[in-house]
Short mmCIF file of C-alpha atoms in Angstrom, two decimals:
data_model
loop_
_atom_site.label_atom_id
_atom_site.label_comp_id
_atom_site.label_asym_id
_atom_site.label_seq_id
_atom_site.Cartn_x
_atom_site.Cartn_y
_atom_site.Cartn_z
CA MET A 210 -71.52 -75.25 -4.11
CA SER A 211 -69.80 -75.10 -7.48
CA GLY A 212 -66.47 -73.89 -8.73
CA THR A 213 -65.86 -72.57 -12.21
CA ILE A 214 -62.70 -73.59 -14.01
CA THR A 215 -63.82 -72.23 -17.36
CA ASP A 216 -67.20 -70.80 -18.21
CA ASP A 217 -68.68 -71.62 -21.58
CA PRO A 218 -72.23 -70.85 -22.67
CA PRO A 219 -74.73 -73.67 -22.86
CA PRO A 220 -74.80 -75.61 -26.12
CA ALA A 221 -77.02 -74.27 -28.87
CA CYS A 222 -78.63 -77.58 -29.78
CA GLY A 223 -80.60 -79.96 -27.61
CA GLY A 224 -79.55 -83.49 -26.73
CA SER A 225 -79.08 -86.04 -23.97
CA PRO A 226 -76.44 -85.49 -21.28
CA LEU A 227 -73.85 -88.20 -20.69
CA ILE A 228 -73.33 -89.53 -17.14
CA VAL A 229 -70.05 -91.26 -16.26
CA THR A 230 -70.01 -92.92 -12.83
CA GLU A 231 -69.95 -96.27 -11.03
CA ASP A 232 -71.33 -94.82 -7.78
CA ALA A 233 -74.87 -96.22 -7.55
CA ALA A 234 -76.05 -93.61 -5.03
CA LEU A 235 -74.64 -90.75 -7.08
CA LEU A 236 -76.18 -92.20 -10.23
CA ASP A 237 -79.58 -92.28 -8.54
CA ASP A 238 -79.21 -88.62 -7.63
CA LEU A 239 -78.12 -87.62 -11.14
CA LEU A 240 -80.97 -89.55 -12.73
CA ARG A 241 -83.39 -87.80 -10.38
CA LEU A 242 -81.99 -84.38 -11.31
CA CYS A 243 -82.14 -85.22 -15.02
CA ALA A 244 -85.77 -86.22 -14.65
CA ALA A 245 -86.50 -82.92 -12.89
CA ALA A 246 -84.91 -81.10 -15.83
CA GLY A 247 -86.83 -83.09 -18.43
CA ALA A 248 -83.77 -84.89 -19.82
CA THR A 249 -83.07 -88.58 -20.46
CA PRO A 250 -79.31 -89.19 -20.03
CA GLU A 251 -77.00 -91.86 -21.41
CA VAL A 252 -75.04 -93.65 -18.67
CA HIS A 253 -71.54 -95.15 -18.88
CA HIS A 254 -69.00 -96.32 -16.31
CA GLY A 255 -66.11 -94.79 -18.25
CA VAL A 256 -65.33 -93.12 -21.56
CA PRO A 257 -67.76 -94.63 -24.10
CA ASP A 258 -66.27 -97.05 -26.59
CA GLN A 259 -67.90 -95.06 -29.36
CA GLY A 260 -65.84 -91.90 -29.65
CA ASP A 261 -68.73 -90.01 -31.20
CA THR A 262 -70.79 -90.43 -28.04
CA TRP A 263 -68.13 -88.75 -25.92
CA ALA A 264 -67.57 -85.91 -28.37
CA ALA A 265 -71.21 -85.31 -29.32
CA ALA A 266 -72.84 -85.26 -25.87
CA PRO A 267 -73.91 -81.67 -25.13
CA LEU A 268 -73.06 -82.08 -21.43
CA VAL A 269 -70.99 -84.66 -19.53
CA LEU A 270 -71.58 -85.29 -15.82
CA VAL A 271 -68.62 -87.13 -14.30
CA GLY A 272 -68.81 -88.67 -10.85
CA ASP A 273 -65.71 -88.03 -8.75
CA ASP A 274 -65.33 -91.81 -8.45
CA ALA A 275 -64.80 -92.08 -12.23
CA ALA A 276 -62.46 -89.13 -12.77
CA HIS A 277 -59.42 -91.39 -13.06
CA ARG A 278 -61.07 -93.22 -15.96
CA LEU A 279 -61.13 -90.01 -18.03
CA LEU A 280 -57.45 -89.09 -17.70
CA GLY A 281 -56.68 -90.35 -21.19
CA ALA A 282 -59.85 -89.09 -22.84
CA ALA A 283 -59.83 -86.34 -25.46
CA ARG A 284 -60.37 -82.93 -23.88
CA ARG A 285 -63.73 -81.34 -24.54
CA ARG A 286 -65.95 -78.61 -23.14
CA GLN A 287 -69.15 -78.88 -21.11
CA VAL A 288 -67.74 -81.35 -18.55
CA VAL A 289 -68.88 -81.15 -14.91
CA LEU A 290 -67.09 -83.12 -12.18
CA ILE A 291 -69.51 -83.97 -9.37
CA GLY A 292 -68.51 -84.89 -5.84
CA ARG A 293 -70.09 -85.14 -2.41
CA ASP A 294 -67.35 -84.06 -0.01
CA GLN A 295 -66.77 -80.31 -0.08
CA ASP A 296 -63.92 -80.73 2.41
CA ASP A 297 -61.94 -82.83 -0.07
CA PRO A 298 -59.32 -80.48 -1.57
CA ASP A 299 -58.27 -83.05 -4.17
CA VAL A 300 -61.60 -82.82 -6.01
CA TRP A 301 -60.47 -79.52 -7.56
CA ARG A 302 -57.20 -81.11 -8.70
CA ARG A 303 -59.08 -83.98 -10.30
CA GLY A 304 -61.33 -81.49 -12.05
CA MET A 305 -58.30 -79.76 -13.52
CA GLU A 306 -56.79 -83.07 -14.60
CA ILE A 307 -59.80 -84.05 -16.70
CA GLY A 308 -60.38 -80.51 -18.02
CA ALA A 309 -63.73 -80.00 -16.30
CA ASP A 310 -65.48 -76.68 -16.80
CA HIS A 311 -67.08 -76.90 -13.36
CA VAL A 312 -66.60 -78.77 -10.11
CA LEU A 313 -69.90 -79.27 -8.31
CA ILE A 314 -70.62 -80.58 -4.82
CA LEU A 315 -73.97 -82.18 -4.07
CA PRO A 316 -76.45 -81.58 -2.61
CA GLU A 317 -75.63 -77.83 -2.46
CA GLY A 318 -75.29 -77.51 -6.23
CA GLU A 319 -78.45 -79.36 -7.22
CA GLN A 320 -80.45 -76.37 -8.48
CA TRP A 321 -77.54 -75.11 -10.59
CA LEU A 322 -77.15 -78.57 -12.10
CA VAL A 323 -80.87 -78.92 -12.85
CA ASP A 324 -80.77 -75.57 -14.66
CA ARG A 325 -77.73 -76.61 -16.69
CA ILE A 326 -79.26 -79.96 -17.66
CA ALA A 327 -82.53 -78.24 -18.59
CA ASP A 328 -80.59 -75.86 -20.85
CA VAL A 329 -79.25 -78.92 -22.65
CA ALA A 330 -82.68 -80.54 -22.91
CA GLU A 331 -84.21 -77.35 -24.33
CA GLY A 332 -81.35 -76.67 -26.71
CA VAL A 333 -80.68 -73.18 -25.40
CA GLY A 334 -79.03 -70.87 -27.90
CA ARG A 335 -79.09 -67.11 -28.13
CA PRO A 336 -81.70 -65.54 -25.86
CA ALA A 337 -84.61 -63.68 -27.38
CA LEU A 338 -84.20 -60.02 -28.21
CA THR A 339 -86.41 -58.60 -25.47
CA VAL A 340 -88.05 -55.21 -25.97
CA GLY A 341 -90.22 -53.30 -23.52
CA VAL A 342 -92.72 -50.62 -24.51
CA ILE A 343 -93.96 -48.06 -21.98
CA GLY A 344 -96.08 -44.95 -22.33
CA GLY A 345 -94.75 -41.57 -21.26
CA ARG A 346 -98.28 -40.75 -20.15
CA GLY A 347 -101.68 -42.41 -20.22
CA GLY A 348 -103.07 -42.87 -23.70
CA ALA A 349 -99.70 -42.59 -25.41
CA GLY A 350 -100.37 -45.69 -27.54
CA ALA A 351 -97.78 -47.98 -25.95
CA SER A 352 -100.00 -51.08 -25.88
CA THR A 353 -100.94 -50.74 -29.53
CA LEU A 354 -97.31 -50.20 -30.51
CA ALA A 355 -96.28 -53.26 -28.49
CA CYS A 356 -98.87 -55.34 -30.37
CA ALA A 357 -97.74 -53.95 -33.72
CA LEU A 358 -94.09 -54.74 -32.95
CA ALA A 359 -94.95 -58.31 -31.95
CA VAL A 360 -97.16 -58.90 -34.99
CA THR A 361 -94.42 -57.53 -37.25
CA ALA A 362 -91.73 -59.72 -35.66
CA ALA A 363 -93.90 -62.81 -36.17
CA ARG A 364 -94.61 -61.83 -39.77
CA GLU A 365 -90.85 -61.54 -40.35
CA GLY A 366 -90.43 -65.15 -39.23
CA LEU A 367 -89.19 -64.66 -35.66
CA ARG A 368 -90.48 -66.86 -32.85
CA THR A 369 -92.40 -64.17 -30.98
CA LEU A 370 -93.98 -63.82 -27.56
CA LEU A 371 -96.03 -60.79 -26.56
CA VAL A 372 -96.15 -60.27 -22.78
CA ASP A 373 -98.76 -58.12 -21.07
CA ALA A 374 -97.12 -56.78 -17.90
CA ASP A 375 -99.99 -54.40 -17.09
CA PRO A 376 -102.72 -56.19 -15.10
CA LEU A 377 -104.92 -53.08 -15.20
CA GLY A 378 -104.66 -52.54 -18.95
CA GLY A 379 -107.62 -54.68 -20.01
CA GLY A 380 -105.61 -57.50 -21.60
CA LEU A 381 -103.58 -57.55 -24.79
CA ASP A 382 -105.49 -60.64 -25.90
CA VAL A 383 -108.52 -58.35 -26.19
CA LEU A 384 -106.58 -55.89 -28.34
CA LEU A 385 -105.57 -58.81 -30.56
CA GLY A 386 -109.14 -60.04 -30.78
CA GLY A 387 -108.38 -63.25 -28.90
CA GLU A 388 -109.92 -62.88 -25.47
CA GLY A 389 -111.67 -66.23 -25.97
CA ALA A 390 -108.57 -68.08 -27.19
CA GLU A 391 -107.57 -71.19 -25.28
CA GLY A 392 -104.41 -71.05 -23.20
CA LEU A 393 -103.03 -69.94 -19.87
CA ARG A 394 -102.95 -66.38 -18.54
CA TRP A 395 -100.73 -64.77 -15.90
CA PRO A 396 -102.66 -66.02 -12.82
CA ALA A 397 -101.85 -69.61 -13.80
CA PHE A 398 -98.16 -68.88 -13.24
CA ALA A 399 -98.51 -67.20 -9.85
CA ALA A 400 -97.09 -70.24 -8.04
CA SER A 401 -94.09 -70.64 -10.36
CA ARG A 402 -90.75 -70.99 -8.61
CA GLY A 403 -87.28 -71.76 -9.83
CA ARG A 404 -87.11 -72.73 -13.47
CA VAL A 405 -90.02 -72.78 -15.92
CA GLY A 406 -89.58 -74.85 -19.07
CA GLY A 407 -89.43 -72.63 -22.13
CA GLY A 408 -91.06 -75.13 -24.46
CA ALA A 409 -93.84 -75.93 -22.01
CA LEU A 410 -94.49 -72.23 -21.48
CA GLU A 411 -94.76 -71.56 -25.19
CA GLU A 412 -97.12 -74.46 -25.80
CA SER A 413 -99.39 -73.43 -22.91
CA LEU A 414 -100.09 -69.89 -24.14
CA PRO A 415 -102.75 -68.68 -26.59
CA ALA A 416 -101.59 -68.58 -30.20
CA LEU A 417 -102.81 -65.47 -32.01
CA HIS A 418 -101.67 -64.06 -35.36
CA SER A 419 -98.64 -66.39 -35.56
CA LEU A 420 -97.34 -65.41 -32.12
CA ARG A 421 -97.86 -66.45 -28.51
CA VAL A 422 -99.49 -64.11 -26.00
CA LEU A 423 -99.16 -64.01 -22.22
CA SER A 424 -101.95 -61.77 -21.00
CA TRP A 425 -104.18 -61.27 -17.99
CA ASP A 426 -107.59 -62.78 -17.58
CA ARG A 427 -110.69 -60.96 -16.42
CA GLY A 428 -110.50 -62.33 -12.87
CA ASP A 429 -109.59 -60.66 -9.59
CA CYS A 430 -105.85 -61.47 -9.70
CA VAL A 431 -103.89 -58.32 -10.52
CA ALA A 432 -100.39 -59.40 -9.47
CA VAL A 433 -98.09 -62.40 -9.44
CA PRO A 434 -95.04 -62.73 -7.16
CA PRO A 435 -91.81 -61.21 -8.49
CA GLN A 436 -90.06 -64.58 -8.51
CA ALA A 437 -92.78 -65.96 -10.77
CA VAL A 438 -92.39 -63.03 -13.15
CA ARG A 439 -88.64 -63.60 -13.22
CA ALA A 440 -88.99 -67.33 -13.90
CA VAL A 441 -91.59 -66.93 -16.65
CA LEU A 442 -89.76 -64.18 -18.53
CA ALA A 443 -86.45 -66.05 -18.27
CA ALA A 444 -88.15 -69.10 -19.81
CA ALA A 445 -89.55 -66.96 -22.61
CA ARG A 446 -86.14 -65.50 -23.38
CA ARG A 447 -84.48 -68.92 -23.55
CA ARG A 448 -86.65 -69.83 -26.53
CA GLY A 449 -84.93 -67.23 -28.71
CA GLY A 450 -86.55 -64.99 -31.29
CA ALA A 451 -88.26 -61.87 -29.96
CA VAL A 452 -90.12 -61.04 -26.75
CA VAL A 453 -92.16 -57.82 -26.61
CA VAL A 454 -93.40 -56.61 -23.23
CA ASP A 455 -96.15 -54.03 -22.73
CA LEU A 456 -95.16 -52.26 -19.52
CA PRO A 457 -97.33 -50.31 -17.08
CA ARG A 458 -96.30 -46.83 -16.00
CA ARG A 459 -96.35 -47.81 -12.33
CA LEU A 460 -93.24 -49.71 -11.29
CA ASP A 461 -93.59 -52.46 -8.69
CA GLU A 462 -91.36 -55.43 -7.84
CA GLY A 463 -92.76 -57.54 -10.65
CA VAL A 464 -92.18 -54.83 -13.25
CA CYS A 465 -88.64 -54.34 -11.96
CA GLU A 466 -88.01 -58.04 -12.62
CA VAL A 467 -89.11 -57.48 -16.21
CA LEU A 468 -86.96 -54.36 -16.62
CA ALA A 469 -83.89 -56.30 -15.48
CA GLN A 470 -84.27 -58.71 -18.43
CA LEU A 471 -84.92 -56.15 -21.20
CA ASP A 472 -82.38 -55.60 -23.95
CA LEU A 473 -83.95 -52.24 -24.76
CA ALA A 474 -87.06 -50.24 -24.02
CA LEU A 475 -89.11 -47.77 -26.02
CA LEU A 476 -90.70 -44.83 -24.23
CA VAL A 477 -93.69 -43.68 -26.30
CA VAL A 478 -94.18 -39.93 -25.89
CA PRO A 479 -96.79 -37.73 -27.55
CA ALA A 480 -95.20 -34.52 -28.79
CA GLU A 481 -96.73 -32.12 -26.27
CA LEU A 482 -95.11 -30.38 -23.32
CA ARG A 483 -97.18 -32.02 -20.56
CA ALA A 484 -96.50 -35.45 -22.02
CA VAL A 485 -92.78 -34.71 -22.19
CA ALA A 486 -92.81 -33.58 -18.56
CA ALA A 487 -94.61 -36.74 -17.47
CA ALA A 488 -92.32 -38.89 -19.58
CA GLY A 489 -89.30 -37.38 -17.88
CA ARG A 490 -90.33 -38.93 -14.58
CA ILE A 491 -90.93 -42.31 -16.21
CA ALA A 492 -87.57 -42.12 -17.98
CA ALA A 493 -85.75 -41.38 -14.73
CA ALA A 494 -87.23 -44.45 -13.06
CA VAL A 495 -86.96 -46.88 -15.98
CA GLY A 496 -83.49 -45.66 -16.93
CA MET A 497 -82.13 -46.89 -13.61
CA ALA A 498 -82.90 -50.50 -14.62
CA VAL A 499 -82.73 -50.54 -18.43
CA ARG A 500 -79.36 -49.98 -20.05
CA ASP A 501 -80.85 -49.01 -23.44
CA LEU A 502 -83.86 -46.70 -23.22
CA ARG A 503 -84.99 -44.88 -26.36
CA VAL A 504 -87.82 -42.48 -27.08
CA ALA A 505 -90.43 -43.06 -29.77
CA VAL A 506 -92.26 -39.80 -30.46
CA ARG A 507 -95.88 -39.64 -31.58
CA GLY A 508 -97.45 -36.67 -33.28
CA PRO A 509 -99.23 -34.44 -33.92
CA TYR A 510 -96.63 -31.99 -32.76
CA ALA A 511 -97.22 -29.04 -30.47
CA PRO A 512 -95.75 -25.72 -31.65
CA GLY A 513 -91.97 -25.68 -31.25
CA LEU A 514 -91.65 -29.45 -30.85
CA ASP A 515 -90.46 -32.14 -33.19
CA ASP A 516 -89.15 -35.64 -32.58
CA ARG A 517 -85.54 -34.56 -32.15
CA GLU A 518 -86.49 -31.81 -29.70
CA VAL A 519 -88.51 -34.27 -27.60
CA ALA A 520 -85.54 -36.62 -27.49
CA ARG A 521 -83.24 -33.75 -26.54
CA LEU A 522 -85.52 -32.60 -23.73
CA LEU A 523 -85.63 -36.14 -22.33
CA GLY A 524 -81.93 -36.76 -22.87
CA LEU A 525 -82.64 -40.06 -24.68
CA PRO A 526 -81.69 -41.54 -28.05
CA LEU A 527 -84.41 -41.17 -30.66
CA ALA A 528 -85.90 -44.45 -31.90
CA GLY A 529 -88.00 -42.61 -34.45
CA GLU A 530 -91.38 -41.07 -35.04
CA VAL A 531 -94.33 -43.36 -34.43
CA PRO A 532 -96.78 -42.66 -37.25
CA VAL A 533 -100.23 -41.36 -36.43
CA GLU A 534 -102.76 -44.01 -37.42
CA PRO A 535 -106.25 -44.68 -36.08
CA GLY A 536 -105.04 -48.11 -34.92
CA LEU A 537 -102.37 -46.51 -32.76
CA LEU A 538 -104.92 -44.53 -30.81
CA ARG A 539 -107.62 -47.15 -30.31
CA PRO A 540 -108.09 -50.88 -30.85
CA ARG A 541 -109.17 -51.88 -34.32
CA GLY A 542 -112.40 -53.68 -34.85
CA GLY A 543 -112.84 -57.11 -36.32
CA GLY A 544 -110.04 -58.68 -34.32
CA ARG A 545 -107.38 -57.38 -36.74
CA PRO A 546 -104.37 -56.21 -34.73
CA PRO A 547 -102.30 -53.10 -35.41
CA GLY A 548 -99.65 -53.66 -38.08
CA ALA A 549 -101.21 -56.93 -39.27
CA SER A 550 -101.52 -55.88 -42.89
CA GLY A 551 -97.78 -55.25 -43.27
CA ARG A 552 -98.63 -52.01 -45.03
CA GLY A 553 -98.92 -48.44 -43.87
CA PRO A 554 -96.66 -46.19 -41.82
CA LEU A 555 -97.04 -48.09 -38.53
CA ALA A 556 -96.00 -51.39 -40.14
CA ARG A 557 -93.06 -49.64 -41.83
CA PHE A 558 -91.96 -48.17 -38.50
CA CYS A 559 -92.05 -51.61 -36.85
CA THR A 560 -90.22 -53.29 -39.73
CA GLY A 561 -87.50 -50.65 -39.64
CA PHE A 562 -87.20 -50.97 -35.87
CA TRP A 563 -86.61 -54.73 -36.01
CA GLU A 564 -84.15 -54.47 -38.86
CA GLN A 565 -82.02 -52.03 -36.88
CA ALA A 566 -82.42 -53.76 -33.52
CA LEU A 567 -81.45 -57.16 -34.91
CA VAL A 568 -78.37 -55.75 -36.58
CA GLU A 569 -77.34 -54.02 -33.35
CA SER A 570 -77.84 -57.23 -31.38
CA GLY A 571 -75.73 -59.31 -33.71
CA GLY A 572 -78.09 -60.60 -36.36
CA ALA A 573 -81.15 -62.82 -36.74
CA ARG A 574 -82.18 -65.01 -33.81
#
């Protein structure tokens, strides 16, 4: 159980939380929760003598027993008052008196507190700009475009993760020429519950072409539980930068968890009437979960169609025309991924996409 007095975002830089309490049992609990979150706290019985310690700590955990010791302390944000008796009405008053952002009762609020401490330990800032790519029909080139977008983001200096959400697609690591690269694949995360550490996730994945890749292996596992998908993608987003997700055209519970965390999605549609008709059904389903769905049109164009007409027929904003290149239609040989050269129309499309998307989202991440 927790109560919010004010709600501020987690701090943007990592650090050690500060614990203020004289309650030995509560201290044991808080140390246990810090350990679970991967943080090593600094412990004091009252306001630290060094003023910088009080002001600089990214998060302060105050035991209810020590609240009276903080009455004269300088007000600051990111203070949590922690008690044990949810039937004590005075705990809320004490929280107000010390300017706490939250009042938390243990043990009910343990998971919330672990998440908040882990945010501090990881140095959570702005979440990654998360983009999904889905084909309007089979063979539309969505996987290759997803790879090209990820490679371009990494080349532009963004921390980038490419996520393969299609277990039947053959593996994006293959498309990137890294099927033998060391690192974990989706089946390794099937048992994930709760919070996954963003840094640990990043370090565990194959590194290919200056980005990290979460793909499928060639085993029999073709699904992971929705809660595992949610936990893994949330961890990826906390690292900042860019996350690109290659989406399947069939929507199951796991895919819906991905859609819920997307900032925008690109629907890749070949400019032909049957593809537009098929894409309409995909757009109707995806549009229910994604607040910003745009169409990327691929030529060659059927008579009477152009990119604007395709967007009009689908009732979606136009992201642009995806250039026709051999690499967009089939994997390139030699392990060189689409868009890797930084030259050509596909690379220019991807560069222009990121420039616009980053501006719309508020700048570089």
